[in-house]
XYZ file of C-alpha atoms in Angstrom:
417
model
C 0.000 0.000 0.000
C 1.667 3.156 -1.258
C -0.622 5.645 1.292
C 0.478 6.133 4.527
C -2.793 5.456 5.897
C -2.129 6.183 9.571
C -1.122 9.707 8.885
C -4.091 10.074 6.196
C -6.333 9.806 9.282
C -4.269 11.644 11.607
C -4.766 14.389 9.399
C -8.394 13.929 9.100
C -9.009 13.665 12.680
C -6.828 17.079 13.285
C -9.185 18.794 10.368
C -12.503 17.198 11.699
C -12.394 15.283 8.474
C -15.011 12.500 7.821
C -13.269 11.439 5.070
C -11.513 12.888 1.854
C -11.728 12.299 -1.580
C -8.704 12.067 -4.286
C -9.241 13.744 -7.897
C -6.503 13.755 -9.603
C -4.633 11.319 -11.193
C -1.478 11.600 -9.228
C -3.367 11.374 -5.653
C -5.781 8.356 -6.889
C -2.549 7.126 -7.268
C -1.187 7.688 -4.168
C -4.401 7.143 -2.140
C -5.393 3.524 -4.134
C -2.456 2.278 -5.376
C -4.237 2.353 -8.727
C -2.074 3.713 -11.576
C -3.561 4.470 -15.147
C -0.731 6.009 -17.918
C -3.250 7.312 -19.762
C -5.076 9.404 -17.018
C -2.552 12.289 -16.811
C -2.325 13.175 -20.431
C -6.029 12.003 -22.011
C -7.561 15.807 -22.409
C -11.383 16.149 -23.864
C -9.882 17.348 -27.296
C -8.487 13.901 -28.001
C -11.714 12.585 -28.287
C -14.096 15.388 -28.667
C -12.373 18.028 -31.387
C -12.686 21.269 -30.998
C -13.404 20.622 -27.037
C -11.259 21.840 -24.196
C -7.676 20.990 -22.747
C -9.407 19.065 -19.701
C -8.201 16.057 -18.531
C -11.215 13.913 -19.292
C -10.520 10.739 -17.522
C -11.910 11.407 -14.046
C -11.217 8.584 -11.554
C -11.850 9.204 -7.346
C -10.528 7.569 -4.498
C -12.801 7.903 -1.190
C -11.210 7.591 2.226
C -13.634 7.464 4.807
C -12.565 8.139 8.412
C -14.130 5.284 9.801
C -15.393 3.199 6.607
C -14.119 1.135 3.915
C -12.637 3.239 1.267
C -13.901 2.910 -2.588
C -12.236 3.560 -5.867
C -14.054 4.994 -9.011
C -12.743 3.800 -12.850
C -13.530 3.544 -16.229
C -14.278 0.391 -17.230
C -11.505 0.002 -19.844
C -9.807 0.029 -16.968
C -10.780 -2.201 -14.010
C -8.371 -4.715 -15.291
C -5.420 -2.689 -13.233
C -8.089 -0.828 -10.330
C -9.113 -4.935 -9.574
C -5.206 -5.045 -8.185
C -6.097 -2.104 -5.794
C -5.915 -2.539 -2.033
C -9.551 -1.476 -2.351
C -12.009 -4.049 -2.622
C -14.653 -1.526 -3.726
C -14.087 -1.196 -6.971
C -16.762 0.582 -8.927
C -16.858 1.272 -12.659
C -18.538 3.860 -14.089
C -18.838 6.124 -17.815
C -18.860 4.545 -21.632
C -18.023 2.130 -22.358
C -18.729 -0.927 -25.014
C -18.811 -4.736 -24.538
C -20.186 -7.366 -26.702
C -21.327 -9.791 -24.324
C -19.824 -13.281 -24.647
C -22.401 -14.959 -22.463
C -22.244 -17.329 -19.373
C -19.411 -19.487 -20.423
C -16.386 -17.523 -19.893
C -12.633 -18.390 -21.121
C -11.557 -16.790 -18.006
C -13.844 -15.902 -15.637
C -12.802 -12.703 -14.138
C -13.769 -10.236 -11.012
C -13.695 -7.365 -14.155
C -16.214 -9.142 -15.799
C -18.789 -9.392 -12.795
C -17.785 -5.427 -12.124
C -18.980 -4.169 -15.572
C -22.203 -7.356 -15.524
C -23.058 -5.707 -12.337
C -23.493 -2.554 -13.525
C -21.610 0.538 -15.049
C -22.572 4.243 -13.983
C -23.820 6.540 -16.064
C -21.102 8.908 -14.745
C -18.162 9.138 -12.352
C -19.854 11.581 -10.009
C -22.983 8.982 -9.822
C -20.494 5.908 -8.752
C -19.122 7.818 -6.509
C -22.290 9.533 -5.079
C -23.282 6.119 -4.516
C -20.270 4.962 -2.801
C -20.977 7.842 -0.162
C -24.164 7.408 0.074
C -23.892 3.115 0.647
C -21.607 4.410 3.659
C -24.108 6.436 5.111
C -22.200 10.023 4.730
C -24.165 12.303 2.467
C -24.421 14.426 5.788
C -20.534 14.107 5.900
C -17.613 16.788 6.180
C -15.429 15.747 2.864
C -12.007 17.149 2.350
C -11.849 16.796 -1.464
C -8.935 17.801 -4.062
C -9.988 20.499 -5.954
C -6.562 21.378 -7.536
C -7.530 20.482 -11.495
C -11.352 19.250 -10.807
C -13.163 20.666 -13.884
C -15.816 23.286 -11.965
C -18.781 21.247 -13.510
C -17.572 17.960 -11.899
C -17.662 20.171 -8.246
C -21.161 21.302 -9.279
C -22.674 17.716 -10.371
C -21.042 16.635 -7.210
C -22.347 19.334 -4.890
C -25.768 19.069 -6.601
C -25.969 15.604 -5.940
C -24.900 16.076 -2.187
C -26.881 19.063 -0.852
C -26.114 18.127 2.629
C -22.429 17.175 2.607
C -19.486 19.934 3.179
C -17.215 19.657 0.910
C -14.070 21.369 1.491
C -11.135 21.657 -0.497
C -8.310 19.404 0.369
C -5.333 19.730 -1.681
C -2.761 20.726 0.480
C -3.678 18.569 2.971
C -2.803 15.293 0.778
C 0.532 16.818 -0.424
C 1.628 16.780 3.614
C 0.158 13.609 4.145
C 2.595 12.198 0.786
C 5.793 14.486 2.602
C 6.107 10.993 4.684
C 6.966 8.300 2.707
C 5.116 4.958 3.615
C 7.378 1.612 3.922
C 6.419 0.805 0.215
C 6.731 3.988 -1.288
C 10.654 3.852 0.604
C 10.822 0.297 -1.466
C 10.113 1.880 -4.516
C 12.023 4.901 -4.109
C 14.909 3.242 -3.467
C 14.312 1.218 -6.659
C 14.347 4.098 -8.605
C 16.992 5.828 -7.305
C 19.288 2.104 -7.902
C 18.204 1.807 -11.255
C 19.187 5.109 -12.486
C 22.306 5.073 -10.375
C 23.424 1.858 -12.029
C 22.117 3.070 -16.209
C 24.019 6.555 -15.362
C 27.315 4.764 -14.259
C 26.755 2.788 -17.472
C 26.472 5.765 -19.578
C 29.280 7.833 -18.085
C 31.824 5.256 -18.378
C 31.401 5.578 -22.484
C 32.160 9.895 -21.767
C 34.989 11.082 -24.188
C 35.953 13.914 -26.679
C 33.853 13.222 -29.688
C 31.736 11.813 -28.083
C 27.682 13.137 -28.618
C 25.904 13.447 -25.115
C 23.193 12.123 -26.881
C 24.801 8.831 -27.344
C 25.226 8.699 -23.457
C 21.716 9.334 -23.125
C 21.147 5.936 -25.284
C 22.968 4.251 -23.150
C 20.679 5.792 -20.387
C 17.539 4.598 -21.073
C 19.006 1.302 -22.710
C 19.973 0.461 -19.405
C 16.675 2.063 -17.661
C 15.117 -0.513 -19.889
C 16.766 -3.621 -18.173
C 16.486 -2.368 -14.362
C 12.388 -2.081 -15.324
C 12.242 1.486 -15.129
C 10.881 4.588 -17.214
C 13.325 6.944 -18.241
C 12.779 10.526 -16.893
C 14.962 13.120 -17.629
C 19.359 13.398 -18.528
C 20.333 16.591 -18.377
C 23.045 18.481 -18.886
C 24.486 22.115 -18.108
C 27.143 22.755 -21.259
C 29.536 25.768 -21.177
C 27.427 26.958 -18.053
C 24.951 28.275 -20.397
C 21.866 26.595 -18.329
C 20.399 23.187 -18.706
C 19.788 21.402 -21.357
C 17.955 17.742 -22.410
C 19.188 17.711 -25.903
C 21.446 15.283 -26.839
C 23.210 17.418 -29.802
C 26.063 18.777 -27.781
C 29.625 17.124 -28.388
C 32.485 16.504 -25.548
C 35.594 17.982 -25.837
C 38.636 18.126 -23.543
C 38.306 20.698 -20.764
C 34.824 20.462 -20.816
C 33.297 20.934 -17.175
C 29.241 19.985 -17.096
C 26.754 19.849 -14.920
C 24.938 16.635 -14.457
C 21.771 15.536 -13.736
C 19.292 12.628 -14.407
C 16.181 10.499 -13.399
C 13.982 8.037 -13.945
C 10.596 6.088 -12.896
C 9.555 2.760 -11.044
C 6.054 2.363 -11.294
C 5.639 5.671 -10.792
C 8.279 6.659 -8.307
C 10.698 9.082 -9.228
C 14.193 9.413 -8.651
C 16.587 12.751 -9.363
C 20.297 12.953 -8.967
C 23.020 14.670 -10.270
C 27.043 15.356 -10.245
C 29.789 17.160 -12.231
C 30.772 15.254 -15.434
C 34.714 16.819 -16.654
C 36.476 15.690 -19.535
C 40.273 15.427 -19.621
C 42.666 16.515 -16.560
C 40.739 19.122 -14.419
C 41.807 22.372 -13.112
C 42.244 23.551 -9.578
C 40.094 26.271 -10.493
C 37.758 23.635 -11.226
C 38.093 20.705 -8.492
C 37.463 23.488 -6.018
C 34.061 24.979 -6.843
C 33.011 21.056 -7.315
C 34.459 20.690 -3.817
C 32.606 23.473 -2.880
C 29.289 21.486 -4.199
C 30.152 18.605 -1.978
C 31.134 20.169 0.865
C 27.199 21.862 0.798
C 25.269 18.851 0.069
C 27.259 17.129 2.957
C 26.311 20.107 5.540
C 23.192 19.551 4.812
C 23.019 16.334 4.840
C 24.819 16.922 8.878
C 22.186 19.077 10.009
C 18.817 17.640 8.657
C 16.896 15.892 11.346
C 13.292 15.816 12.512
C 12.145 19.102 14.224
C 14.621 21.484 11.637
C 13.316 23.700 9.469
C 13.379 23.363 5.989
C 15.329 26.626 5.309
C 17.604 26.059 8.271
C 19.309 22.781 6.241
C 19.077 25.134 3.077
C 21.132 27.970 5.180
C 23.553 25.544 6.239
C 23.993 24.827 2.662
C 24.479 27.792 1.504
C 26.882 29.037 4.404
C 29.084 25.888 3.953
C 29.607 27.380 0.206
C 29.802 31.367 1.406
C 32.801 29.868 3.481
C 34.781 29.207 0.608
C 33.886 31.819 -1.528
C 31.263 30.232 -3.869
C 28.363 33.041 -3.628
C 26.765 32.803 -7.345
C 25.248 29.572 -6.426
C 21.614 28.439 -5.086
C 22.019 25.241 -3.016
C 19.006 23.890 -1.638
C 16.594 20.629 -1.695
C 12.888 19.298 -2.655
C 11.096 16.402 -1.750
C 10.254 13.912 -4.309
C 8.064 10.419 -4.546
C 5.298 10.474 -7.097
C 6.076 13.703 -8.439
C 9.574 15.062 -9.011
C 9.039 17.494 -6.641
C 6.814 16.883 -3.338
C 7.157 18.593 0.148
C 9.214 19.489 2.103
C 10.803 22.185 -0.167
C 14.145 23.135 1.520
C 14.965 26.699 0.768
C 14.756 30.186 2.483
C 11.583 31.210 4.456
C 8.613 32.708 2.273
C 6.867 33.791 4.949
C 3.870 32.319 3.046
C 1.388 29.812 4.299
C 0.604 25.984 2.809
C -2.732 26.384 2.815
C -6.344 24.973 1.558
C -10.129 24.522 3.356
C -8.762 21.845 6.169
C -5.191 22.852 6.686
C -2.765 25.890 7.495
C 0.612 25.728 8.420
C 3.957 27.271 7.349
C 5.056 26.399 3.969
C 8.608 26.433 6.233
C 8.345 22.937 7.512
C 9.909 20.764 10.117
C 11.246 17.747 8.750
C 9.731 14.518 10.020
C 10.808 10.742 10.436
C 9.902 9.221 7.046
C 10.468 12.458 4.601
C 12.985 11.537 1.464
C 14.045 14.847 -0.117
C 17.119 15.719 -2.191
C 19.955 18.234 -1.832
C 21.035 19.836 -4.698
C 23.791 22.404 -5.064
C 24.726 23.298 -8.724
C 26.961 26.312 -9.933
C 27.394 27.512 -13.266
C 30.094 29.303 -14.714
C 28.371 31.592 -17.930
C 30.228 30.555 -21.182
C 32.783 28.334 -19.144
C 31.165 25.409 -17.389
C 29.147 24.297 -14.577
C 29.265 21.612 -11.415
C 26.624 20.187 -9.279
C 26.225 17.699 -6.705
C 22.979 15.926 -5.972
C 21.833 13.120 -3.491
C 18.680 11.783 -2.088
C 18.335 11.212 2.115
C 15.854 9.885 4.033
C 15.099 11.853 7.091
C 15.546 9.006 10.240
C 14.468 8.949 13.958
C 17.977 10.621 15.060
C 19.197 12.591 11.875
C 19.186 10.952 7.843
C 20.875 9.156 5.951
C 21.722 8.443 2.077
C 18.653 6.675 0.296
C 21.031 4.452 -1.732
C 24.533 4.756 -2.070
C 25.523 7.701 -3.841
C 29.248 8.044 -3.615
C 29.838 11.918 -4.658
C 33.119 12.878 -3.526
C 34.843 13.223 -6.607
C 33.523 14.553 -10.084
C 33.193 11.836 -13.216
C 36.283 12.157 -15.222
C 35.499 11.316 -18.804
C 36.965 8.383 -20.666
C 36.331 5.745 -17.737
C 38.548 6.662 -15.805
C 36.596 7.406 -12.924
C 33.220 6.191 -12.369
C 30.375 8.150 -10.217
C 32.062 8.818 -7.185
């Protein structure tokens, strides 16, 4: 089960929650364990032209406080939602069978869902759902971040007597702790991409076409199981870039970074890729990278503030005269970027209809974030250093191995340390 349930109903118990209700695709994700590829990207135009940029697969996930929680699909797709921790599956919207009769090849629980009856609409199945559990007088939290406004007004319609309150920040701090399988599959992601990027780096050389390390990338992605996400690089210091065009040379000093997917999960790393004998110059602003990621690495522990690890960070660079730099961290799980976000106070609030609290937040047992400290050098080059931690009961501690102390030195020399 990727939801941390015990915290989901801490947090609905602290908001006088009788339950909440996931929307988008991401969070039905997260609060199900039910994953659809098609659900983040299928808008209304695909099917209807001339219609609207709307995603138009709408799936729920309901999470009572007290009940047994339900899950809402299209019937195309019950054949992944029956895999859900939920047993109440419920299928609802267009859909079109021929009917092969009683004798079945393969019987199947997907075939008694759609026998048993498909909704006419989303909002119905789920209507239904709430009211089977006896809560259509019941205080929802419910994710309004990307719920087309007619879907909120079918669904208020339909529940006169329900409050229905706007949720979305409260699910992104229940996903800032990491459950024991989302750690599992974290960790698998961060592996696999560790293991394709050592791969690809060790083929680094002048001539060589970053785009042919990127091949190498995925290639290897491909046989650890995993999605390829992003491979990045920072050229000349000009910025970052995902093209694969640009061609080593020696002297060449690049920023680094790359990521990748297991079902789902993200991962996001980076380091300082130079080609040929490096420079003084050079070995100390990577240094300088290390030596920042590693404070903060020192001082994270539950109870600091976000932006007090980021200050740490950036004071351990100040110290040796690296000042043109932005080290900080982010959080990361099924996006690439979740809560906590470690950086200077904002002074502003994370904030919805159950939940406000300081977008400055205290780390917690459980939180995986990365720290990130990158530095680029315009028209020259640029270096970076990257890892992912865990935040544990008496500090944190590296995700997976990620051995950074010393930048990758093109032509296999040196491997990601």
């Amino acid at each position: 089960m990727l939801l941390h349930r015990s915290r989901a109903h801490e947090y609905l118990t602290r908001c006088g929650l009788d339950g909440l209700i996931a929307t988008s695709p991401v969070n039905v994700t997260y609060v199900s364990d039910f994953r659809c590829w098609l659900a983040p990207q299928f808008r209304e135009y695909m099917v209807v032209p001339g219609a609207s940029t709307r995603l138009i697969q709408q799936n729920f996930a309901l999470l009572p406080q007290e009940a047994e929680p339900a899950l809402v699909v299209e019937p195309y797709f019950a054949v992944d939602a029956v895999d859900s921790w939920i047993a109440d599956v419920r299928v609802a919207g267009g859909a079109d069978y021929e009917d092969s009769g009683p004798d079945l090849d393969a019987p199947s629980r997907v075939v008694d869902l759609i026998r048993g009856g498909v909704a006419p609409s989303p909002v119905e199945a789920l209507v239904a759902a709430i009211e089977d559990r006896g809560m259509a007088h019941a205080r929802l939290g419910i994710e309004l971040d990307g719920l087309a406004e007619d879907v909120l007004a079918a669904l208020r319609a339909r529940l006169p007597r329900a409050e229905l309150l706007d949720c979305s920040n409260l699910l992104r701090l229940v996903r800032a702790v990491k459950s024991p399988d989302e750690l599992v599959r974290l960790r698998a992601a961060a592996t696999a991409a560790e293991e394709a990027a050592r791969d690809a780096f060790a083929a680094a050389q002048p001539g060589v076409r970053l785009g042919a390390l990127e091949a190498i990338y995925r290639a290897r992605l491909g046989e650890h199981g995993a999605d390829f996400d992003h491979f990045a690089f920072g050229p000349r210091g000009l910025g970052i870039a995902s093209g694969g065009g640009y061609v080593l040379s020696g002297g060449d000093v690049i920023y680094a970074d790359w990521g990748c997917l297991d079902h789902g999960y993200c991962s996001d790393t980076g380091t300082t890729l130079m080609v040929g004998d490096p420079s003084p110059e050079w070995l100390r602003r990577f240094a300088a990278t290390v030596a920042s990621v590693d404070a903060g690495m020192a001082a994270a522990a539950p109870g600091v503030l976000a932006s007090q690890v980021q200050a740490v960070m950036r004071s351990a660079m100040e110290e040796v005269g690296v000042v043109d730099s932005y080290p900080h961290g982010h959080g990361f799980g099924l996006e690439v970027r979740d809560y906590p976000i470690l950086c200077p106070p904002t002074g502003r609030a994370i904030r919805d209809e159950c939940v406000e609290v300081s977008s400055d937040l205290p780390l917690e047992e459980g939180m995986v974030f990365n720290l990130e400290a990158p530095l680029f050098v315009l028209g020259r080059g640029s270096v970076h250093t990257e890892r992912s931690f865990v935040v544990t009961a008496g500090g944190c501690e590296p995700l997976v191995p990620q051995e950074r102390g010393a930048p990758v030195i093109a032509g296999g020399a040196q491997a990601i340390a």
